[in-house]
Amino acid sequence: MTTSELAQRSLGQRALLGAKRRIMRAMGPWGVFLQGFIEHPVMVGSIIPSSRFTIRKMLAPVNWETCKLFVEYGPGVGTFCRPVLEKLRRDGQLIVIDTNPLYIDYLKATISDSRFVPVLGSAADVESIVRANGHDHADYVLSGLPFSTLPDGIGPEIAAATYRVLRPGGAFLVYQFSAKARDFMAKHFKHIDAGFEALNVLPCKLFWGWKD
Ligand SMILES: C[S@@+](CC[C@H](N)C(=O)[O-])C[C@H]1O[C@@H](n2cnc3c(N)ncnc32)[C@H](O)[C@@H]1O
């Protein structure tokens, strides 16, 4: 391929990316979220994002002053990302990990914050992702993963990796429609606080697993 053909191709790719971003912005977060659910219902597990009540309750026990690294699994269209970034200290970092390229592209197109690191990948690989971004441990890990519908073995693997990646005193924050996640968490976390949020579609269970 000649240099001018290569240049034309990269121009074409940039134009395509620009068009994709404009379409995503026009669809809005709910449209993008629904599209992700239609394409991958088992992996997404919900048709609309979490409510502001769930977000407030889930994040309430976080000590933002000491939090340098916050990790989120399954950010979707960023429902939690914006509130986390509002509270996160200026030298903190938020790493979000999602298996769906549609959501990761949407987050890259709509959130510009130097503390924000969207990663296309699986939560099961959290340890290598955290290390690749220059950290030994995470202070908090938040999960919106649909544990009850994930492929066999993935839930326990993610719970074990999360326990290892957290610093002592850190916490695994989990919200889910069923209590399945608690079974996986209980193998590693001795101290688990539980809560409930009715003002969410569907009402959901909340868990905070504290690492000793
Ligand atoms: C219920 S949605 C969570 C949406 C969002 N956090 C909210 O509160 O509105 C679940 C998300 O988990 C993602 N997901 C599923 N399996 C995953 C995995 N193994 N690692 C990372 N993300 C995953 C899906 O792509 C989807 O974005």
Tab-separated table of C-alpha atoms and ligand atoms in Angstrom:
chain	number	residue	atom	x	y	z
A	1	MET	CA	0.000	0.000	0.000
A	2	THR	CA	1.361	3.471	-0.922
A	3	THR	CA	1.854	6.330	1.559
A	4	SER	CA	-1.079	8.284	0.121
A	5	GLU	CA	-3.343	5.206	0.316
A	6	LEU	CA	-2.308	4.767	3.970
A	7	ALA	CA	-2.995	8.451	4.701
A	8	GLN	CA	-6.407	8.168	3.019
A	9	ARG	CA	-7.230	5.080	5.059
A	10	SER	CA	-6.330	6.778	8.364
A	11	LEU	CA	-8.398	9.839	7.314
A	12	GLY	CA	-11.300	7.471	6.626
A	13	GLN	CA	-10.839	5.793	10.018
A	14	ARG	CA	-10.786	9.154	11.809
A	15	ALA	CA	-13.962	10.265	10.000
A	16	LEU	CA	-15.656	6.980	10.959
A	17	LEU	CA	-14.633	7.396	14.605
A	18	GLY	CA	-15.927	10.997	14.597
A	19	ALA	CA	-19.262	9.865	13.124
A	20	LYS	CA	-19.490	7.037	15.680
A	21	ARG	CA	-18.935	9.484	18.552
A	22	ARG	CA	-21.568	11.901	17.209
A	23	ILE	CA	-24.120	9.068	16.903
A	24	MET	CA	-23.376	7.881	20.457
A	25	ARG	CA	-23.783	11.372	21.895
A	26	ALA	CA	-27.096	11.731	20.024
A	27	MET	CA	-28.360	8.379	21.377
A	28	GLY	CA	-27.645	9.493	24.945
A	29	PRO	CA	-26.605	7.155	27.768
A	30	TRP	CA	-29.914	5.276	27.998
A	31	GLY	CA	-29.948	4.533	24.250
A	32	VAL	CA	-26.363	3.250	24.319
A	33	PHE	CA	-27.053	1.193	27.461
A	34	LEU	CA	-30.132	-0.411	25.887
A	35	GLN	CA	-28.216	-1.194	22.697
A	36	GLY	CA	-25.563	-2.961	24.819
A	37	PHE	CA	-28.281	-4.976	26.569
A	38	ILE	CA	-29.934	-5.990	23.269
A	39	GLU	CA	-26.563	-7.177	21.907
A	40	HIS	CA	-25.356	-8.934	25.105
A	41	PRO	CA	-28.300	-9.485	27.505
A	42	VAL	CA	-26.524	-12.077	29.679
A	43	MET	CA	-23.406	-9.960	30.202
A	44	VAL	CA	-25.303	-6.707	30.843
A	45	GLY	CA	-28.163	-8.158	32.907
A	46	SER	CA	-30.249	-4.965	33.165
A	47	ILE	CA	-32.136	-2.746	30.734
A	48	ILE	CA	-31.563	0.586	32.437
A	49	PRO	CA	-28.694	2.060	34.468
A	50	SER	CA	-28.665	2.235	38.305
A	51	SER	CA	-30.639	4.969	40.075
A	52	ARG	CA	-29.116	7.933	41.918
A	53	PHE	CA	-30.415	6.408	45.170
A	54	THR	CA	-28.380	3.242	44.581
A	55	ILE	CA	-25.312	5.297	43.729
A	56	ARG	CA	-25.599	7.433	46.879
A	57	LYS	CA	-26.137	4.470	49.209
A	58	MET	CA	-23.439	2.291	47.621
A	59	LEU	CA	-20.743	4.977	47.818
A	60	ALA	CA	-21.663	6.283	51.292
A	61	PRO	CA	-19.025	4.292	53.289
A	62	VAL	CA	-16.109	5.266	50.998
A	63	ASN	CA	-13.368	7.330	52.635
A	64	TRP	CA	-12.540	9.671	49.739
A	65	GLU	CA	-9.655	11.365	51.540
A	66	THR	CA	-7.581	8.187	51.598
A	67	CYS	CA	-8.747	6.741	48.282
A	68	LYS	CA	-6.023	6.877	45.645
A	69	LEU	CA	-7.223	4.095	43.372
A	70	PHE	CA	-10.880	3.313	42.783
A	71	VAL	CA	-11.675	0.465	40.371
A	72	GLU	CA	-15.072	-0.202	38.818
A	73	TYR	CA	-16.178	-3.395	37.048
A	74	GLY	CA	-18.941	-3.117	34.433
A	75	PRO	CA	-19.298	0.684	34.290
A	76	GLY	CA	-21.737	0.465	31.370
A	77	VAL	CA	-22.389	4.050	30.249
A	78	GLY	CA	-20.713	5.578	33.314
A	79	THR	CA	-23.619	5.924	35.757
A	80	PHE	CA	-21.223	5.618	38.718
A	81	CYS	CA	-18.158	7.108	36.998
A	82	ARG	CA	-19.294	10.723	37.164
A	83	PRO	CA	-20.252	10.673	40.880
A	84	VAL	CA	-16.988	8.865	41.683
A	85	LEU	CA	-14.927	11.430	39.764
A	86	GLU	CA	-16.752	14.262	41.577
A	87	LYS	CA	-15.623	12.858	44.934
A	88	LEU	CA	-12.205	11.442	44.016
A	89	ARG	CA	-9.144	13.415	45.125
A	90	ARG	CA	-7.203	15.313	42.485
A	91	ASP	CA	-4.283	12.885	42.466
A	92	GLY	CA	-6.563	9.823	42.532
A	93	GLN	CA	-7.323	7.460	39.663
A	94	LEU	CA	-10.487	5.711	38.524
A	95	ILE	CA	-9.896	2.578	36.438
A	96	VAL	CA	-13.042	1.129	34.871
A	97	ILE	CA	-13.099	-2.304	33.229
A	98	ASP	CA	-15.808	-3.518	30.857
A	99	THR	CA	-15.939	-6.367	28.332
A	100	ASN	CA	-18.238	-4.430	25.994
A	101	PRO	CA	-16.414	-2.221	23.443
A	102	LEU	CA	-19.613	-0.228	22.840
A	103	TYR	CA	-19.548	1.001	26.461
A	104	ILE	CA	-15.804	1.612	26.568
A	105	ASP	CA	-16.008	3.652	23.321
A	106	TYR	CA	-18.936	5.609	24.765
A	107	LEU	CA	-17.014	6.377	27.979
A	108	LYS	CA	-13.950	7.487	26.016
A	109	ALA	CA	-16.143	9.761	23.902
A	110	THR	CA	-18.044	11.349	26.765
A	111	ILE	CA	-15.761	11.573	29.835
A	112	SER	CA	-12.576	13.582	29.599
A	113	ASP	CA	-10.762	13.589	32.915
A	114	SER	CA	-7.052	12.851	33.335
A	115	ARG	CA	-7.859	10.624	36.365
A	116	PHE	CA	-10.168	8.416	34.311
A	117	VAL	CA	-8.825	5.184	32.731
A	118	PRO	CA	-11.345	3.102	30.746
A	119	VAL	CA	-10.086	-0.411	29.945
A	120	LEU	CA	-11.622	-2.923	27.531
A	121	GLY	CA	-11.172	-6.254	29.322
A	122	SER	CA	-12.481	-8.596	31.967
A	123	ALA	CA	-12.720	-7.933	35.688
A	124	ALA	CA	-11.013	-11.321	36.145
A	125	ASP	CA	-7.807	-9.600	34.945
A	126	VAL	CA	-7.999	-6.767	37.473
A	127	GLU	CA	-4.583	-7.529	39.015
A	128	SER	CA	-2.637	-7.164	35.772
A	129	ILE	CA	-4.697	-4.104	34.780
A	130	VAL	CA	-3.997	-2.394	38.127
A	131	ARG	CA	-0.274	-3.226	37.861
A	132	ALA	CA	-0.119	-1.997	34.237
A	133	ASN	CA	-1.384	1.360	35.499
A	134	GLY	CA	1.364	1.675	38.088
A	135	HIS	CA	-0.400	0.534	41.276
A	136	ASP	CA	0.200	-2.347	43.696
A	137	HIS	CA	-3.288	-2.302	45.188
A	138	ALA	CA	-6.740	-0.764	44.870
A	139	ASP	CA	-8.440	1.048	47.757
A	140	TYR	CA	-11.968	0.225	46.595
A	141	VAL	CA	-13.450	-1.996	43.915
A	142	LEU	CA	-17.047	-1.412	42.831
A	143	SER	CA	-18.973	-4.020	40.886
A	144	GLY	CA	-22.158	-3.774	38.848
A	145	LEU	CA	-21.558	-7.173	37.260
A	146	PRO	CA	-24.554	-9.489	36.830
A	147	PHE	CA	-22.966	-12.290	38.936
A	148	SER	CA	-25.966	-14.610	38.628
A	149	THR	CA	-25.843	-14.716	34.809
A	150	LEU	CA	-22.073	-14.671	34.227
A	151	PRO	CA	-20.565	-17.820	32.639
A	152	ASP	CA	-19.715	-20.603	35.134
A	153	GLY	CA	-16.565	-20.037	37.166
A	154	ILE	CA	-16.201	-16.337	36.312
A	155	GLY	CA	-17.891	-15.021	39.485
A	156	PRO	CA	-15.653	-16.958	41.925
A	157	GLU	CA	-12.574	-16.057	39.869
A	158	ILE	CA	-13.455	-12.336	40.008
A	159	ALA	CA	-14.176	-12.442	43.763
A	160	ALA	CA	-10.782	-14.105	44.443
A	161	ALA	CA	-8.858	-11.655	42.223
A	162	THR	CA	-10.649	-8.722	43.855
A	163	TYR	CA	-9.698	-9.870	47.349
A	164	ARG	CA	-6.054	-10.148	46.280
A	165	VAL	CA	-5.955	-6.734	44.593
A	166	LEU	CA	-7.476	-4.803	47.525
A	167	ARG	CA	-5.268	-3.235	50.184
A	168	PRO	CA	-5.957	-4.217	53.803
A	169	GLY	CA	-8.778	-1.960	54.998
A	170	GLY	CA	-10.100	-1.599	51.449
A	171	ALA	CA	-13.536	-2.754	50.351
A	172	PHE	CA	-15.395	-4.571	47.587
A	173	LEU	CA	-18.666	-2.718	46.876
A	174	VAL	CA	-21.278	-4.824	45.085
A	175	TYR	CA	-24.852	-4.135	43.951
A	176	GLN	CA	-26.991	-6.834	42.390
A	177	PHE	CA	-30.620	-7.880	41.929
A	178	SER	CA	-29.944	-11.261	43.597
A	179	ALA	CA	-27.738	-12.243	46.552
A	180	LYS	CA	-25.547	-14.514	44.392
A	181	ALA	CA	-22.545	-12.201	44.639
A	182	ARG	CA	-22.577	-12.518	48.430
A	183	ASP	CA	-21.854	-16.278	48.147
A	184	PHE	CA	-18.736	-15.569	46.090
A	185	MET	CA	-17.642	-12.719	48.369
A	186	ALA	CA	-18.120	-14.746	51.573
A	187	LYS	CA	-15.334	-17.177	50.595
A	188	HIS	CA	-12.814	-14.351	51.000
A	189	PHE	CA	-14.341	-11.479	52.961
A	190	LYS	CA	-15.056	-12.252	56.623
A	191	HIS	CA	-16.832	-8.969	57.283
A	192	ILE	CA	-19.656	-8.161	54.834
A	193	ASP	CA	-22.182	-5.363	55.455
A	194	ALA	CA	-25.483	-5.624	53.592
A	195	GLY	CA	-28.140	-3.149	52.458
A	196	PHE	CA	-31.089	-2.772	50.103
A	197	GLU	CA	-32.276	-0.095	47.689
A	198	ALA	CA	-35.932	-0.200	46.639
A	199	LEU	CA	-35.724	2.862	44.378
A	200	ASN	CA	-33.952	1.114	41.546
A	201	VAL	CA	-35.164	-0.854	38.502
A	202	LEU	CA	-35.153	-3.599	39.753
A	203	PRO	CA	-34.774	-3.079	43.533
A	204	CYS	CA	-31.278	-4.245	44.420
A	205	LYS	CA	-29.143	-5.706	47.186
A	206	LEU	CA	-25.987	-3.927	48.247
A	207	PHE	CA	-22.908	-5.508	49.840
A	208	TRP	CA	-19.697	-4.065	51.235
A	209	GLY	CA	-16.973	-6.683	51.771
A	210	TRP	CA	-14.133	-5.327	53.941
A	211	LYS	CA	-10.612	-6.719	53.673
A	212	ASP	CA	-9.021	-7.206	57.113
B	1	LIG	C1	-25.798	-4.202	34.894
B	1	LIG	S1	-24.543	-3.563	33.843
B	1	LIG	C2	-23.919	-2.328	34.964
B	1	LIG	C3	-24.219	-0.963	34.525
B	1	LIG	C4	-23.769	0.234	35.352
B	1	LIG	N1	-22.651	-0.046	36.221
B	1	LIG	C5	-24.913	0.837	36.128
B	1	LIG	O1	-24.856	0.842	37.354
B	1	LIG	O2	-25.842	1.339	35.537
B	1	LIG	C6	-23.273	-4.810	33.852
B	1	LIG	C7	-21.994	-4.450	33.092
B	1	LIG	O3	-21.026	-5.481	33.312
B	1	LIG	C8	-20.262	-5.653	32.109
B	1	LIG	N2	-19.567	-6.959	32.230
B	1	LIG	C9	-20.083	-8.213	32.162
B	1	LIG	N3	-19.135	-9.138	32.394
B	1	LIG	C10	-17.975	-8.457	32.665
B	1	LIG	C11	-16.644	-8.851	33.026
B	1	LIG	N4	-16.290	-10.138	33.158
B	1	LIG	N5	-15.722	-7.885	33.245
B	1	LIG	C12	-16.061	-6.566	33.125
B	1	LIG	N6	-17.291	-6.141	32.772
B	1	LIG	C13	-18.239	-7.063	32.545
B	1	LIG	C14	-21.300	-5.508	31.018
B	1	LIG	O4	-20.726	-5.239	29.780
B	1	LIG	C15	-22.122	-4.324	31.579
B	1	LIG	O5	-21.571	-3.097	31.200
